[in-house]
Short mmCIF file of C-alpha atoms in Angstrom, two decimals:
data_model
loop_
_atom_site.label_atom_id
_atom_site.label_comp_id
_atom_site.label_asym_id
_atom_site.label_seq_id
_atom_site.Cartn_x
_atom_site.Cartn_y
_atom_site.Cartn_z
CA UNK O 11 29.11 -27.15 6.43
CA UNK O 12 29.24 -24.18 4.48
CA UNK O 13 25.63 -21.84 4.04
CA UNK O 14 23.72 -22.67 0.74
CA UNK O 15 25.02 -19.85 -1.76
CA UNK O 16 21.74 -17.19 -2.54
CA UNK O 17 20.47 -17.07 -6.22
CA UNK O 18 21.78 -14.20 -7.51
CA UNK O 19 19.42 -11.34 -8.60
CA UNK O 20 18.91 -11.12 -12.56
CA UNK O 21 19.88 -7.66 -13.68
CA UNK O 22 18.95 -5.39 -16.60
CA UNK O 23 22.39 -6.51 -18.16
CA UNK O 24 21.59 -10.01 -17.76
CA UNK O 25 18.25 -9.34 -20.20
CA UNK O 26 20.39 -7.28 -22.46
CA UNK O 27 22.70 -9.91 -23.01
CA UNK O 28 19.54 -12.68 -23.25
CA UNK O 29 17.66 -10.86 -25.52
CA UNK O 30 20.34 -9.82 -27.50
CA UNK O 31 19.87 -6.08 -27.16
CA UNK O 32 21.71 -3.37 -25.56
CA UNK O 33 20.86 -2.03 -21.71
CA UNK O 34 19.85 1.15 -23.22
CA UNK O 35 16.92 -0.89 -25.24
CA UNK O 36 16.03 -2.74 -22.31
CA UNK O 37 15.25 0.32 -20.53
CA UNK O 38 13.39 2.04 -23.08
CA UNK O 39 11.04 -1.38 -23.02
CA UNK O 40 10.89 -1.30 -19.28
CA UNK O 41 10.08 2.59 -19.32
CA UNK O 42 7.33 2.45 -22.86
CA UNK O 43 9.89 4.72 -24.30
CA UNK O 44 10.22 6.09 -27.95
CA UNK O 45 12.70 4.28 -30.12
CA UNK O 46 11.90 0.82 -29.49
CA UNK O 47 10.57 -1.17 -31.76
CA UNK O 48 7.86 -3.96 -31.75
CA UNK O 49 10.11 -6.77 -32.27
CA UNK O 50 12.83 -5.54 -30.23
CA UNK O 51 9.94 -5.05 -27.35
CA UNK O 52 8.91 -8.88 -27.67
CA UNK O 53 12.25 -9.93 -27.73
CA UNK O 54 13.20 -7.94 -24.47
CA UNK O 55 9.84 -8.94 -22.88
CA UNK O 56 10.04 -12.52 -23.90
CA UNK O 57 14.02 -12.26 -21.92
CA UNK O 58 12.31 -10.82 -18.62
CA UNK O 59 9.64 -13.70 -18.56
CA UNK O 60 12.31 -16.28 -19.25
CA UNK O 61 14.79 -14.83 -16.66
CA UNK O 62 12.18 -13.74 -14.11
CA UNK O 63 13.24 -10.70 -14.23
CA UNK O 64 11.77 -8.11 -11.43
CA UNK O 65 12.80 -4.34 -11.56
CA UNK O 66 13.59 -2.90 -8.00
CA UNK O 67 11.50 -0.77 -6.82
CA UNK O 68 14.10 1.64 -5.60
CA UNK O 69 15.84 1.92 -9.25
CA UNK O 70 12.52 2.54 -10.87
CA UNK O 71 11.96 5.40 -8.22
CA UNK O 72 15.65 6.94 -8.88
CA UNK O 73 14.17 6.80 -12.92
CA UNK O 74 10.91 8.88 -11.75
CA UNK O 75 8.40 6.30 -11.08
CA UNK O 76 7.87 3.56 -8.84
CA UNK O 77 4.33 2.10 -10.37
CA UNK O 78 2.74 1.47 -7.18
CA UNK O 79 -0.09 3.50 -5.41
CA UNK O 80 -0.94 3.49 -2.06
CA UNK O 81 -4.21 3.44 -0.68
CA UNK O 82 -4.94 4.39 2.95
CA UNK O 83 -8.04 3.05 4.24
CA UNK O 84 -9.49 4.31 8.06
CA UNK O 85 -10.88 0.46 9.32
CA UNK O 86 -10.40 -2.64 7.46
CA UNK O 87 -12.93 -3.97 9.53
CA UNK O 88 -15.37 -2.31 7.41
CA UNK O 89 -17.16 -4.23 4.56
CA UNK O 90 -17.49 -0.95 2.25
CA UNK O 91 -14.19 0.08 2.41
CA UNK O 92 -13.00 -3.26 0.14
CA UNK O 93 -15.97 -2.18 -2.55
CA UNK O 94 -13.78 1.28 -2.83
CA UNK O 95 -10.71 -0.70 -3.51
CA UNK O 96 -12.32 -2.99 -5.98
CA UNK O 97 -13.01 -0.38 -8.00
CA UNK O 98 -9.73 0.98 -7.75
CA UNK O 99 -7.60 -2.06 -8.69
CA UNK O 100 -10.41 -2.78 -12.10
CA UNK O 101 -9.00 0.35 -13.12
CA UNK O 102 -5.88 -0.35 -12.77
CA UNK O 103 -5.68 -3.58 -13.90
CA UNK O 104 -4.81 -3.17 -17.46
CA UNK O 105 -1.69 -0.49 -16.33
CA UNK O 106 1.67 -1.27 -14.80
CA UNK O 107 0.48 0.07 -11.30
CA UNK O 108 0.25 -2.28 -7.88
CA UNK O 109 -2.00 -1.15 -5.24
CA UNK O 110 -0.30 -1.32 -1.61
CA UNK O 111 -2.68 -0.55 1.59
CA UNK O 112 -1.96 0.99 4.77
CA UNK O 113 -4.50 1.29 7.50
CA UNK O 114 -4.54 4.84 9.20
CA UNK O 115 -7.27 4.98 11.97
CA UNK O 116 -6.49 8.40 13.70
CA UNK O 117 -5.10 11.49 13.15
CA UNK O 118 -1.57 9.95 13.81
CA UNK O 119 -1.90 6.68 12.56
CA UNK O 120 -2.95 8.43 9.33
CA UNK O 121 -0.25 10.38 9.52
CA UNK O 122 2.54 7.94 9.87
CA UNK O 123 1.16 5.74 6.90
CA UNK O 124 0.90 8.71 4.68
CA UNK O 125 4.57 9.78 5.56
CA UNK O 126 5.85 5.89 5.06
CA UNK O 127 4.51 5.95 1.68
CA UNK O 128 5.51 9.33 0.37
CA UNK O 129 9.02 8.31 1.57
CA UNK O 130 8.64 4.75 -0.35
CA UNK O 131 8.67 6.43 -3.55
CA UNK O 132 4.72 5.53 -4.69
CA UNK O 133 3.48 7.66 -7.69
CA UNK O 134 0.25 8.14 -6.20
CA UNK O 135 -2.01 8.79 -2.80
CA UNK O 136 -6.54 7.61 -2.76
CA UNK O 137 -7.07 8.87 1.06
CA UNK O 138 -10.56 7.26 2.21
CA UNK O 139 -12.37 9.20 4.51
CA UNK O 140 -8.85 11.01 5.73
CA UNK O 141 -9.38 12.48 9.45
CA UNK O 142 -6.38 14.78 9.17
CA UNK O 143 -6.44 18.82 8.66
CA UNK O 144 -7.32 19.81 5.45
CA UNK O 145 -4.19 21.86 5.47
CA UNK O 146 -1.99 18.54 6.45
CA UNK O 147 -3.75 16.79 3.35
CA UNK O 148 -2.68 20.21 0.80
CA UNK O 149 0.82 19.33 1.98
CA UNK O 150 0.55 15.90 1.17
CA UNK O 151 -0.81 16.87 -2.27
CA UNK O 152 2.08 19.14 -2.96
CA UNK O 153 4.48 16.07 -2.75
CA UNK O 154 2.35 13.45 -4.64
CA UNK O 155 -0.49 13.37 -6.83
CA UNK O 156 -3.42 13.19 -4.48
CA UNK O 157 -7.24 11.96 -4.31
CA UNK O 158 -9.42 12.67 -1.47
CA UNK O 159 -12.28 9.64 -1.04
CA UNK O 160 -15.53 10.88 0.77
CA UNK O 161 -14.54 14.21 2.16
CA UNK O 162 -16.61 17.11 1.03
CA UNK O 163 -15.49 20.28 -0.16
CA UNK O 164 -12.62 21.52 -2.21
CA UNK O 165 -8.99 22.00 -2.95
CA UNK O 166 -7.23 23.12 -5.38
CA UNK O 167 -4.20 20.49 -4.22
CA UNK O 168 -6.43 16.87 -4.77
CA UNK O 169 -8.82 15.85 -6.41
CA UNK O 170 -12.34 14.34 -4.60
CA UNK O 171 -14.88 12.20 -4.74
CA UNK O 172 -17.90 11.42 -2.13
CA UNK O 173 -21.20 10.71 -2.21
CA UNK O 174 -23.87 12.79 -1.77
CA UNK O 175 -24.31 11.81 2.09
CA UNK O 176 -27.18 14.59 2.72
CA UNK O 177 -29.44 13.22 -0.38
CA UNK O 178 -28.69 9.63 1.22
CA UNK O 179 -29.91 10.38 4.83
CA UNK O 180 -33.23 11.89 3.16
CA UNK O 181 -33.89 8.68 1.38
CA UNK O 182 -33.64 6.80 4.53
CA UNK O 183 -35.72 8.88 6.37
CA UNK O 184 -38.25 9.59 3.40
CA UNK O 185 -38.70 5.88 3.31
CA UNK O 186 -39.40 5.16 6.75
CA UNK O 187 -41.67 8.24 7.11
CA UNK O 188 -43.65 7.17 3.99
CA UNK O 189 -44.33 3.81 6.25
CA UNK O 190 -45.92 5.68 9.09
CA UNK O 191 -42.77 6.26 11.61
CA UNK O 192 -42.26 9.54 13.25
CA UNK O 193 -39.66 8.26 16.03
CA UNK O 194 -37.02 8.04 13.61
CA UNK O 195 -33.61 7.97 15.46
CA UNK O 196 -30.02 8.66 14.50
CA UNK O 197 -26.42 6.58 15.05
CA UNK O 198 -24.26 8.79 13.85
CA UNK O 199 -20.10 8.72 14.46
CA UNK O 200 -18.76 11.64 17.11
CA UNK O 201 -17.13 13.94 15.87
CA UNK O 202 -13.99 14.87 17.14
CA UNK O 203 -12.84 17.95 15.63
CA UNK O 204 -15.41 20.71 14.78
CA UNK O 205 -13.42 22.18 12.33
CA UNK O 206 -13.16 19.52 9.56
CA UNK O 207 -16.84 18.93 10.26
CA UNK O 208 -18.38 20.11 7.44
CA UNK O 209 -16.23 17.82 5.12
CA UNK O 210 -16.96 14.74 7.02
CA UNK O 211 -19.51 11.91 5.57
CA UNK O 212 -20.63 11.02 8.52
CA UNK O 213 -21.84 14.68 9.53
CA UNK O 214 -23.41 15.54 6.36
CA UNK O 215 -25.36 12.68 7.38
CA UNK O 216 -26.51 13.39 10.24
CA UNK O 217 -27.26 16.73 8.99
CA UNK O 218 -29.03 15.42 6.24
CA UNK O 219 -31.05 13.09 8.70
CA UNK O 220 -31.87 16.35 10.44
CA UNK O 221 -32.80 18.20 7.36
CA UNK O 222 -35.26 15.83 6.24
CA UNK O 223 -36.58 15.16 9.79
CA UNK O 224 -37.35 18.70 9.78
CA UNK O 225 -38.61 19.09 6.11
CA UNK O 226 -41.76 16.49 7.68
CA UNK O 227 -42.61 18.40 10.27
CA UNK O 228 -40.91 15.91 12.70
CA UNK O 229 -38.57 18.14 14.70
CA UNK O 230 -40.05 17.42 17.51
CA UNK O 231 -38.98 13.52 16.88
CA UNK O 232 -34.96 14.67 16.48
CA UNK O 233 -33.11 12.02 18.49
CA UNK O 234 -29.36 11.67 17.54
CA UNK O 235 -27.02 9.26 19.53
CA UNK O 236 -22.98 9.71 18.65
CA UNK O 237 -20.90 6.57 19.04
CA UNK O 238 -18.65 5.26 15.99
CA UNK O 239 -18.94 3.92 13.19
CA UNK O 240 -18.57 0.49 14.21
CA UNK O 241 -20.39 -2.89 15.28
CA UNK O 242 -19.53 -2.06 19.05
CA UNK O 243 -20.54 1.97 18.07
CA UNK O 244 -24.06 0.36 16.98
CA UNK O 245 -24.41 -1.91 19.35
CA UNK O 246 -23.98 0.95 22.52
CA UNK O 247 -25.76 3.16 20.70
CA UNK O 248 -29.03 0.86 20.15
CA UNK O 249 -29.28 -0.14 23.84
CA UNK O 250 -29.45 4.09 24.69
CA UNK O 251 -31.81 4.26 22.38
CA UNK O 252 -34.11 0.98 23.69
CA UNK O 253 -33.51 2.53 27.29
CA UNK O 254 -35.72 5.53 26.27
CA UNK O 255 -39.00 6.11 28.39
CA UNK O 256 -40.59 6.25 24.17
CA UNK O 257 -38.12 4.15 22.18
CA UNK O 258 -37.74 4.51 18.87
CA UNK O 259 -39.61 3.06 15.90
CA UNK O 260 -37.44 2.94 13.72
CA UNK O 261 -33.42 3.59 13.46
CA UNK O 262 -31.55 4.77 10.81
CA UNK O 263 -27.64 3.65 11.40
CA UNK O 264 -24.94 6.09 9.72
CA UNK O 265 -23.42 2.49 8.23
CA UNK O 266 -23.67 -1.16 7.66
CA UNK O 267 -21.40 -1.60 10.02
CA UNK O 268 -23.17 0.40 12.89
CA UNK O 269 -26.49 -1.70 11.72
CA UNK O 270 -24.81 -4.72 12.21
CA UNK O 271 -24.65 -4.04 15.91
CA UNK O 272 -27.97 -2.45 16.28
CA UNK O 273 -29.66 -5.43 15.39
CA UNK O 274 -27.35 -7.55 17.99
CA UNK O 275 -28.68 -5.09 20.64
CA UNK O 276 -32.57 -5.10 19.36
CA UNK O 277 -32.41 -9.10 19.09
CA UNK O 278 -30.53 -8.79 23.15
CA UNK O 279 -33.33 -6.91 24.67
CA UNK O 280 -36.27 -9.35 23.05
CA UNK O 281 -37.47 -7.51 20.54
CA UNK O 282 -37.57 -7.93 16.75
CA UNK O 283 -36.62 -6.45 13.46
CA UNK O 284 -39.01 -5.03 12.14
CA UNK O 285 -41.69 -6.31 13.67
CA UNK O 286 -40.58 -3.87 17.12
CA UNK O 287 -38.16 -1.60 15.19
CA UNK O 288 -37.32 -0.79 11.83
CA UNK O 289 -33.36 -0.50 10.98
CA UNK O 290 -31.80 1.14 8.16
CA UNK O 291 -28.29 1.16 7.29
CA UNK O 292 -26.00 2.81 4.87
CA UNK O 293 -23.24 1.80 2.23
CA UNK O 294 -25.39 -1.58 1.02
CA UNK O 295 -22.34 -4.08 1.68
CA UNK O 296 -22.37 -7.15 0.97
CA UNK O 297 -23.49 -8.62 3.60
CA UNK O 298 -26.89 -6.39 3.69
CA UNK O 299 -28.00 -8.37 0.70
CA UNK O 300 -27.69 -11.94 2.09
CA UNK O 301 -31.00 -13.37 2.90
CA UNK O 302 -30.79 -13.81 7.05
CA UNK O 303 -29.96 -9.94 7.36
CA UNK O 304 -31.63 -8.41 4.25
CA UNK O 305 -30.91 -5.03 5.45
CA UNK O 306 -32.52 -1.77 3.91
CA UNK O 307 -29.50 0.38 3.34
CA UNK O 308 -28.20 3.14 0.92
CA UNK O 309 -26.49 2.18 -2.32
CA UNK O 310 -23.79 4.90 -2.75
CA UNK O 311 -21.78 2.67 -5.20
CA UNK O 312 -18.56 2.01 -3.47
CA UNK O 313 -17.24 0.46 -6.69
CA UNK O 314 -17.87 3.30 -8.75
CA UNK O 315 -16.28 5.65 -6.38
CA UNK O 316 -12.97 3.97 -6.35
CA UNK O 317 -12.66 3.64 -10.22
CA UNK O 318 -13.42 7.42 -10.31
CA UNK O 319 -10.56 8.02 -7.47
CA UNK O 320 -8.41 5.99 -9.45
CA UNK O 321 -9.38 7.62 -12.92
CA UNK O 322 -8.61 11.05 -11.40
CA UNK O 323 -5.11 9.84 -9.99
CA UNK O 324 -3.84 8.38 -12.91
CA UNK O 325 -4.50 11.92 -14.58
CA UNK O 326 -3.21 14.39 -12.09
CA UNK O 327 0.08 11.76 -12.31
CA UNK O 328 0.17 12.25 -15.96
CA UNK O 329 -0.25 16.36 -15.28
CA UNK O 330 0.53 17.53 -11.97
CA UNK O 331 -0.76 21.02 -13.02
CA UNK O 332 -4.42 19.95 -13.87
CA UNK O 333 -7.27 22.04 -12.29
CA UNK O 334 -8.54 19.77 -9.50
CA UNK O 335 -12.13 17.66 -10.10
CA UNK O 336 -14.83 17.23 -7.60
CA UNK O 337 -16.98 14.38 -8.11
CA UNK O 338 -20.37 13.87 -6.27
CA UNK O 339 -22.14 10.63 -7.13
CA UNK O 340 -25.66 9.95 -6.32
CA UNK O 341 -26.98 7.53 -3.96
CA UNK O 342 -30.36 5.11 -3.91
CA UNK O 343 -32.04 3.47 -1.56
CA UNK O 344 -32.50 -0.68 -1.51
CA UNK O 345 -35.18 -1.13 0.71
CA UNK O 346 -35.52 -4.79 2.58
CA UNK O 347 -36.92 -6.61 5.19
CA UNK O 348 -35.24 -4.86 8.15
CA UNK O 349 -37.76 -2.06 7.41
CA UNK O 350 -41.97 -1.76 7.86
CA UNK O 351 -44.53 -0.14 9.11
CA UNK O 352 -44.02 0.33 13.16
CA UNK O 353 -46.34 -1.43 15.36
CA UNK O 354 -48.98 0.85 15.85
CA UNK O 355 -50.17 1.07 12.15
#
């Protein structure tokens, strides 16, 4: 028995001859060219819908774009990281561009989706909370249009946007002060490389946790504890704290994420939230909101940042030469449940 013959792919001549038109129209249509006209548009897309016609991706490359953008994200596992893509694809939605994702967590896992898809041809690069050398990242801008998501400072390569991480740790600790705790402690994620510190959200906020700790007069109270930012991060990170001679009142987690597994470990060792210990989180997923968890956290509008990343791509695609943008948004704070006054008020 002979193999089932394959459908045969429908080609650009195949619409020219369906719609009536020549190839040369056809691509003008497929590329928004100059010359063609309404009708002859219609016609040629009404000939691609009939025939099911799908462009490869290579060919589009070889004519200068590809249409898609690739978006690396650091952990999947992380609820706020999906808010940032939200608000990339509603920009996108009403252009010809597909998002494709590619998880990077490391320096060479980063590195080897970055490479894979510069080599696949995508018109575009939004880098969330990229680990690698800020040099490494300059490189990558040179070969694609480039935005940086969440790293601080500046380059004259990519364009950035981040929240204002130092701002958001005062709030935290400005609210939880203003209920009567002075043992406010820290989760933040270790650091690994001194160098790109500065840039890093997660040590602006625990700088900015520091900052305000001092700016209360509560030095004294510092008490930082570096995991990851993760569930397990938070969860080995609370029980250190709990095993303190004086535990903490109150503990203000670097992310959702890392709250999610401080309460596991406050709820383990028999005490409760916030009746024992107050818990504060940052990013305001999803999640925080639902009414079991109700978790005070720091809005830095994850939506809002990606439609800005996206924004500034789909200009420095349009003009590679453009000076580059830095965008800072401003964070609030949603207080909930997870937070009051510590026991001995």
């Amino acid at each position: 028995m002979e193999p089932p013959v394959s459908p045969r792919r429908v080609t650009i001549v195949d619409v020219a001859r369906h719609a009536q038109v020549s190839t040369t129209a056809v691509s003008k249509v497929l590329r928004n060219a100059y010359g063609a006209s309404p009708e002859m548009r219609a016609r040629v897309r009404r000939a691609i819908d009939e025939l099911g016609y799908r462009p490869l991706a290579a060919a589009r490359g070889l004519r200068g774009q590809t249409y898609t953008i690739g978006v690396m994200l650091p952990d999947i596992r992380n609820p706020f990281f999906p808010e940032i893509l939200d608000g990339v694809t509603s920009c996108l939605a009403d252009t010809d561009y597909q998002v494709l994702l590619g998880p990077g967590c490391g320096v060479n896992e980063e590195a080897g989706v970055i490479e894979a898809m510069i080599d696949r041809g995508m018109d575009g690069l939004v880098l969330v909370a990229p680990v690698s050398p800020r040099a490494r990242l300059e490189r990558v801008a040179a070969d694609v249009p480039t935005v940086v998501v969440g790293r601080h400072g500046h380059s004259p390569a990519y364009d950035t946007v981040a929240d204002d991480d130092v701002a958001g740790a005062a709030l935290v600790v400005g609210h939880l002060a203003g209920l009567g705790h002075r043992r406010i402690a820290h989760i933040e994620h270790h650091e690994a490389d001194p160098t790109r510190r500065v840039e890093m959200p997660n040590a602006q906020r625990a700088d900015g946790y520091r900052q305000a700790m001092r700016g209360l007069g509560l030095e004294a109270e510092i008490d930082v504890v570096s995991t990851s930012y993760t569930q397990e991060g938070g969860y080995k990170g609370a029980q250190q704290l709990l095993a303190r001679p004086t535990r903490p009142t109150a503990v203000f987690a670097g992310a959702d994420i890392v709250a999610m597994g401080v309460l596991e470990a406050v709820a383990e060792a028999g005490l409760s939230v916030p009746g024992d210990v107050s818990v504060a989180g940052y990013d305001n997923t999803t999640f925080a909101a639902l009414g079991p968890i109700s978790l005070t956290s720091v809005d830095q509008a994850g939506r809002e940042i990606g439609r800005n990343a996206a924004r500034l791509l789909l200009e420095r695609i349009a003009d590679r030469g453009k000076t580059s943008v830095q965008i800072k948004l401003s964070p609030t704070l949603v207080p909930r449940r997870t937070t009051a006054a510590p026991p001995s008020a």
